[in-house]
Amino acid sequence: MRLTGAIARKNGNDFESAHFISGHHKVPRIWIIVTDKKVAKIFSKAGNSIKMIGEALPSEDDSDTMAKDKKTVHTTKSNGRPAHIQYEPSMSPVRRRAFRFAHEIAAWLDKALEKEAFDRLIIVAPPQTLGDLRSTVSKAVYSRLLAEINKDLTKLDEKDLQEGLERVVWF
């Protein structure tokens, strides 16, 4: 997975993890992942608005792990344990790439959570991508999930996205 934006400039290791304090309470850091099979936009909620902190694109080199004759791909999770990704034999190359991208996003979210980059998470994705993410995110990431929104909002800019999200989920 290729990252761009503030997250990429910090090499994915130094996330903005400071809490804002309101009164005597910490304000949770909320991330919003707006994704489809080709791009994932990562936003953070800052006060009453959202701010794009990065964008993720799928890996380009998938020739060895996406061979049509392979049904199981052996890889490693962020915690170093082996993971086995099952692909349907009849899966088209486009579908396999989308499925793999969902796994890349899930692994990256695990790493971000380990570094305490976010407290809560909202995932916005079309039905198939949302289903892929549901089946791949870890229990730790899933426990931070505030909402799953079944819509493709990747084409919207930040202002329109915020307006669209306000219609669906209370900010």
PDB file of C-alpha atoms in Angstrom:
ATOM      1  CA  MET A   1       0.000   0.000   0.000  1.00  0.00           C
ATOM      2  CA  ARG A   2       1.317   3.440  -0.933  1.00  0.00           C
ATOM      3  CA  LEU A   3       0.592   6.358   1.391  1.00  0.00           C
ATOM      4  CA  THR A   4       0.527  10.065   0.547  1.00  0.00           C
ATOM      5  CA  GLY A   5      -0.100  13.191   2.607  1.00  0.00           C
ATOM      6  CA  ALA A   6       0.869  13.931   6.205  1.00  0.00           C
ATOM      7  CA  ILE A   7       0.904  10.253   7.114  1.00  0.00           C
ATOM      8  CA  ALA A   8       3.406   9.474   4.347  1.00  0.00           C
ATOM      9  CA  ARG A   9       5.628  12.436   5.262  1.00  0.00           C
ATOM     10  CA  LYS A  10       5.880  11.035   8.759  1.00  0.00           C
ATOM     11  CA  ASN A  11       6.737   7.628   7.273  1.00  0.00           C
ATOM     12  CA  GLY A  12       3.601   6.161   8.805  1.00  0.00           C
ATOM     13  CA  ASN A  13       5.333   5.950  12.166  1.00  0.00           C
ATOM     14  CA  ASP A  14       4.722   9.260  13.887  1.00  0.00           C
ATOM     15  CA  PHE A  15       0.982   9.823  13.860  1.00  0.00           C
ATOM     16  CA  GLU A  16      -0.608  12.908  15.356  1.00  0.00           C
ATOM     17  CA  SER A  17      -1.551  11.321  18.636  1.00  0.00           C
ATOM     18  CA  ALA A  18      -2.000  14.227  21.051  1.00  0.00           C
ATOM     19  CA  HIS A  19      -5.375  14.413  22.722  1.00  0.00           C
ATOM     20  CA  PHE A  20      -7.306  17.648  22.878  1.00  0.00           C
ATOM     21  CA  ILE A  21      -8.582  18.458  26.339  1.00  0.00           C
ATOM     22  CA  SER A  22     -12.041  19.918  26.851  1.00  0.00           C
ATOM     23  CA  GLY A  23     -12.672  20.765  30.469  1.00  0.00           C
ATOM     24  CA  HIS A  24     -11.378  17.750  32.348  1.00  0.00           C
ATOM     25  CA  HIS A  25     -12.000  15.244  29.558  1.00  0.00           C
ATOM     26  CA  LYS A  26      -9.904  13.988  26.697  1.00  0.00           C
ATOM     27  CA  VAL A  27     -11.583  14.431  23.328  1.00  0.00           C
ATOM     28  CA  PRO A  28     -11.319  11.167  21.395  1.00  0.00           C
ATOM     29  CA  ARG A  29      -9.288  11.202  18.192  1.00  0.00           C
ATOM     30  CA  ILE A  30     -11.641  10.110  15.428  1.00  0.00           C
ATOM     31  CA  TRP A  31     -10.427   8.853  12.086  1.00  0.00           C
ATOM     32  CA  ILE A  32     -12.689   8.563   9.063  1.00  0.00           C
ATOM     33  CA  ILE A  33     -11.639   6.147   6.336  1.00  0.00           C
ATOM     34  CA  VAL A  34     -13.437   6.836   3.053  1.00  0.00           C
ATOM     35  CA  THR A  35     -12.527   4.059   0.654  1.00  0.00           C
ATOM     36  CA  ASP A  36     -13.418   2.051  -2.396  1.00  0.00           C
ATOM     37  CA  LYS A  37     -11.437  -0.579  -4.278  1.00  0.00           C
ATOM     38  CA  LYS A  38      -8.972   1.965  -5.720  1.00  0.00           C
ATOM     39  CA  VAL A  39      -8.300   4.574  -3.030  1.00  0.00           C
ATOM     40  CA  ALA A  40      -8.634   5.146   0.707  1.00  0.00           C
ATOM     41  CA  LYS A  41      -8.801   8.704   2.019  1.00  0.00           C
ATOM     42  CA  ILE A  42      -7.907   9.132   5.669  1.00  0.00           C
ATOM     43  CA  PHE A  43      -9.443  12.042   7.575  1.00  0.00           C
ATOM     44  CA  SER A  44      -9.243  13.112  11.183  1.00  0.00           C
ATOM     45  CA  LYS A  45     -12.012  14.958  12.943  1.00  0.00           C
ATOM     46  CA  ALA A  46     -10.695  18.278  14.196  1.00  0.00           C
ATOM     47  CA  GLY A  47     -13.261  20.191  16.210  1.00  0.00           C
ATOM     48  CA  ASN A  48     -16.365  20.629  14.061  1.00  0.00           C
ATOM     49  CA  SER A  49     -14.623  19.858  10.788  1.00  0.00           C
ATOM     50  CA  ILE A  50     -12.624  17.100   9.178  1.00  0.00           C
ATOM     51  CA  LYS A  51      -9.097  17.313   7.827  1.00  0.00           C
ATOM     52  CA  MET A  52      -7.517  15.006   5.272  1.00  0.00           C
ATOM     53  CA  ILE A  53      -4.331  13.520   6.723  1.00  0.00           C
ATOM     54  CA  GLY A  54      -3.492  11.089   3.967  1.00  0.00           C
ATOM     55  CA  GLU A  55      -4.452   8.902   1.096  1.00  0.00           C
ATOM     56  CA  ALA A  56      -3.669   5.236   0.476  1.00  0.00           C
ATOM     57  CA  LEU A  57      -3.427   3.519  -2.873  1.00  0.00           C
ATOM     58  CA  PRO A  58      -3.147  -0.212  -3.493  1.00  0.00           C
ATOM     59  CA  SER A  59       0.248  -1.799  -4.110  1.00  0.00           C
ATOM     60  CA  GLU A  60       1.115  -2.083  -7.770  1.00  0.00           C
ATOM     61  CA  ASP A  61       3.170  -5.267  -7.680  1.00  0.00           C
ATOM     62  CA  ASP A  62       0.710  -8.081  -7.242  1.00  0.00           C
ATOM     63  CA  SER A  63       2.018 -10.538  -9.809  1.00  0.00           C
ATOM     64  CA  ASP A  64       3.324 -13.127  -7.356  1.00  0.00           C
ATOM     65  CA  THR A  65       0.569 -13.042  -4.730  1.00  0.00           C
ATOM     66  CA  MET A  66      -2.297 -12.762  -7.152  1.00  0.00           C
ATOM     67  CA  ALA A  67      -1.500 -15.591  -9.521  1.00  0.00           C
ATOM     68  CA  LYS A  68      -4.717 -17.118 -10.800  1.00  0.00           C
ATOM     69  CA  ASP A  69      -3.722 -20.644  -9.817  1.00  0.00           C
ATOM     70  CA  LYS A  70      -3.143 -19.769  -6.138  1.00  0.00           C
ATOM     71  CA  LYS A  71      -6.019 -20.141  -3.746  1.00  0.00           C
ATOM     72  CA  THR A  72      -4.161 -19.278  -0.531  1.00  0.00           C
ATOM     73  CA  VAL A  73      -1.620 -16.524  -0.063  1.00  0.00           C
ATOM     74  CA  HIS A  74       0.720 -16.698   2.905  1.00  0.00           C
ATOM     75  CA  THR A  75       1.674 -13.359   4.379  1.00  0.00           C
ATOM     76  CA  THR A  76       2.379 -11.892   7.802  1.00  0.00           C
ATOM     77  CA  LYS A  77       0.192  -9.690   9.947  1.00  0.00           C
ATOM     78  CA  SER A  78       1.480  -6.549  11.640  1.00  0.00           C
ATOM     79  CA  ASN A  79       2.092  -8.567  14.822  1.00  0.00           C
ATOM     80  CA  GLY A  80       4.477 -10.904  12.960  1.00  0.00           C
ATOM     81  CA  ARG A  81       2.182 -13.919  12.977  1.00  0.00           C
ATOM     82  CA  PRO A  82       1.462 -15.718   9.713  1.00  0.00           C
ATOM     83  CA  ALA A  83      -1.797 -14.917   7.973  1.00  0.00           C
ATOM     84  CA  HIS A  84      -3.479 -16.948   5.293  1.00  0.00           C
ATOM     85  CA  ILE A  85      -5.636 -15.043   2.855  1.00  0.00           C
ATOM     86  CA  GLN A  86      -8.156 -17.168   0.987  1.00  0.00           C
ATOM     87  CA  TYR A  87      -9.121 -16.156  -2.536  1.00  0.00           C
ATOM     88  CA  GLU A  88     -12.030 -17.605  -4.407  1.00  0.00           C
ATOM     89  CA  PRO A  89     -10.739 -19.528  -7.448  1.00  0.00           C
ATOM     90  CA  SER A  90     -13.216 -17.740  -9.709  1.00  0.00           C
ATOM     91  CA  MET A  91     -12.234 -14.276  -8.499  1.00  0.00           C
ATOM     92  CA  SER A  92     -11.411 -11.875 -11.326  1.00  0.00           C
ATOM     93  CA  PRO A  93      -8.085 -10.012 -11.227  1.00  0.00           C
ATOM     94  CA  VAL A  94      -9.899  -6.746 -10.437  1.00  0.00           C
ATOM     95  CA  ARG A  95     -11.772  -8.395  -7.572  1.00  0.00           C
ATOM     96  CA  ARG A  96      -8.562  -9.980  -6.234  1.00  0.00           C
ATOM     97  CA  ARG A  97      -6.831  -6.586  -6.231  1.00  0.00           C
ATOM     98  CA  ALA A  98      -9.788  -5.017  -4.390  1.00  0.00           C
ATOM     99  CA  PHE A  99      -9.782  -7.845  -1.837  1.00  0.00           C
ATOM    100  CA  ARG A 100      -6.035  -7.473  -1.314  1.00  0.00           C
ATOM    101  CA  PHE A 101      -6.375  -3.696  -0.898  1.00  0.00           C
ATOM    102  CA  ALA A 102      -8.924  -4.264   1.888  1.00  0.00           C
ATOM    103  CA  HIS A 103      -6.372  -6.517   3.607  1.00  0.00           C
ATOM    104  CA  GLU A 104      -3.682  -3.852   3.233  1.00  0.00           C
ATOM    105  CA  ILE A 105      -5.962  -1.235   4.801  1.00  0.00           C
ATOM    106  CA  ALA A 106      -6.827  -3.576   7.678  1.00  0.00           C
ATOM    107  CA  ALA A 107      -3.150  -4.360   8.370  1.00  0.00           C
ATOM    108  CA  TRP A 108      -2.288  -0.661   8.260  1.00  0.00           C
ATOM    109  CA  LEU A 109      -5.126   0.173  10.692  1.00  0.00           C
ATOM    110  CA  ASP A 110      -3.718  -2.464  13.083  1.00  0.00           C
ATOM    111  CA  LYS A 111      -0.320  -0.745  12.988  1.00  0.00           C
ATOM    112  CA  ALA A 112      -1.912   2.677  13.513  1.00  0.00           C
ATOM    113  CA  LEU A 113      -3.905   1.388  16.478  1.00  0.00           C
ATOM    114  CA  GLU A 114      -0.790  -0.138  18.026  1.00  0.00           C
ATOM    115  CA  LYS A 115       0.748   3.349  17.876  1.00  0.00           C
ATOM    116  CA  GLU A 116      -2.450   4.799  19.394  1.00  0.00           C
ATOM    117  CA  ALA A 117      -3.043   7.046  16.399  1.00  0.00           C
ATOM    118  CA  PHE A 118      -6.827   7.036  16.820  1.00  0.00           C
ATOM    119  CA  ASP A 119      -9.432   6.309  19.470  1.00  0.00           C
ATOM    120  CA  ARG A 120     -12.522   5.902  17.276  1.00  0.00           C
ATOM    121  CA  LEU A 121     -13.023   4.968  13.642  1.00  0.00           C
ATOM    122  CA  ILE A 122     -15.680   5.540  10.989  1.00  0.00           C
ATOM    123  CA  ILE A 123     -15.511   3.531   7.768  1.00  0.00           C
ATOM    124  CA  VAL A 124     -17.301   4.776   4.652  1.00  0.00           C
ATOM    125  CA  ALA A 125     -17.255   2.370   1.701  1.00  0.00           C
ATOM    126  CA  PRO A 126     -19.430   0.813  -1.010  1.00  0.00           C
ATOM    127  CA  PRO A 127     -21.059  -2.516  -0.080  1.00  0.00           C
ATOM    128  CA  GLN A 128     -18.433  -4.917  -1.419  1.00  0.00           C
ATOM    129  CA  THR A 129     -15.473  -2.979  -0.021  1.00  0.00           C
ATOM    130  CA  LEU A 130     -17.238  -2.590   3.318  1.00  0.00           C
ATOM    131  CA  GLY A 131     -17.842  -6.344   3.427  1.00  0.00           C
ATOM    132  CA  ASP A 132     -14.184  -7.036   2.653  1.00  0.00           C
ATOM    133  CA  LEU A 133     -13.080  -4.675   5.416  1.00  0.00           C
ATOM    134  CA  ARG A 134     -15.536  -6.192   7.901  1.00  0.00           C
ATOM    135  CA  SER A 135     -14.034  -9.613   7.310  1.00  0.00           C
ATOM    136  CA  THR A 136     -10.413  -8.428   7.580  1.00  0.00           C
ATOM    137  CA  VAL A 137     -10.134  -5.832  10.357  1.00  0.00           C
ATOM    138  CA  SER A 138      -8.916  -7.131  13.685  1.00  0.00           C
ATOM    139  CA  LYS A 139     -11.082  -7.311  16.776  1.00  0.00           C
ATOM    140  CA  ALA A 140      -9.066  -4.494  18.339  1.00  0.00           C
ATOM    141  CA  VAL A 141      -9.765  -2.162  15.402  1.00  0.00           C
ATOM    142  CA  TYR A 142     -13.389  -3.307  15.198  1.00  0.00           C
ATOM    143  CA  SER A 143     -13.865  -2.449  18.890  1.00  0.00           C
ATOM    144  CA  ARG A 144     -12.993   1.188  18.037  1.00  0.00           C
ATOM    145  CA  LEU A 145     -15.518   1.366  15.211  1.00  0.00           C
ATOM    146  CA  LEU A 146     -18.166   4.080  15.683  1.00  0.00           C
ATOM    147  CA  ALA A 147     -19.976   3.614  12.382  1.00  0.00           C
ATOM    148  CA  GLU A 148     -19.950   1.820   9.058  1.00  0.00           C
ATOM    149  CA  ILE A 149     -21.496   3.821   6.252  1.00  0.00           C
ATOM    150  CA  ASN A 150     -22.514   1.899   3.160  1.00  0.00           C
ATOM    151  CA  LYS A 151     -21.883   4.600   0.534  1.00  0.00           C
ATOM    152  CA  ASP A 152     -19.250   5.486  -2.037  1.00  0.00           C
ATOM    153  CA  LEU A 153     -18.125   8.982  -1.069  1.00  0.00           C
ATOM    154  CA  THR A 154     -14.563   8.829  -2.432  1.00  0.00           C
ATOM    155  CA  LYS A 155     -15.310  11.375  -5.177  1.00  0.00           C
ATOM    156  CA  LEU A 156     -16.359  14.130  -2.738  1.00  0.00           C
ATOM    157  CA  ASP A 157     -14.049  16.889  -1.534  1.00  0.00           C
ATOM    158  CA  GLU A 158     -13.615  17.555   2.203  1.00  0.00           C
ATOM    159  CA  LYS A 159     -16.455  20.113   2.463  1.00  0.00           C
ATOM    160  CA  ASP A 160     -18.981  17.964   0.577  1.00  0.00           C
ATOM    161  CA  LEU A 161     -17.836  14.879   2.476  1.00  0.00           C
ATOM    162  CA  GLN A 162     -18.418  16.593   5.802  1.00  0.00           C
ATOM    163  CA  GLU A 163     -21.906  17.645   4.692  1.00  0.00           C
ATOM    164  CA  GLY A 164     -22.626  14.107   3.487  1.00  0.00           C
ATOM    165  CA  LEU A 165     -21.418  12.575   6.741  1.00  0.00           C
ATOM    166  CA  GLU A 166     -23.465  15.020   8.830  1.00  0.00           C
ATOM    167  CA  ARG A 167     -26.593  13.695   7.096  1.00  0.00           C
ATOM    168  CA  VAL A 168     -25.738  10.117   8.044  1.00  0.00           C
ATOM    169  CA  VAL A 169     -23.894  10.290  11.346  1.00  0.00           C
ATOM    170  CA  TRP A 170     -24.004  12.932  14.063  1.00  0.00           C
ATOM    171  CA  PHE A 171     -20.738  14.816  14.445  1.00  0.00           C
TER     172      PHE A 171
END
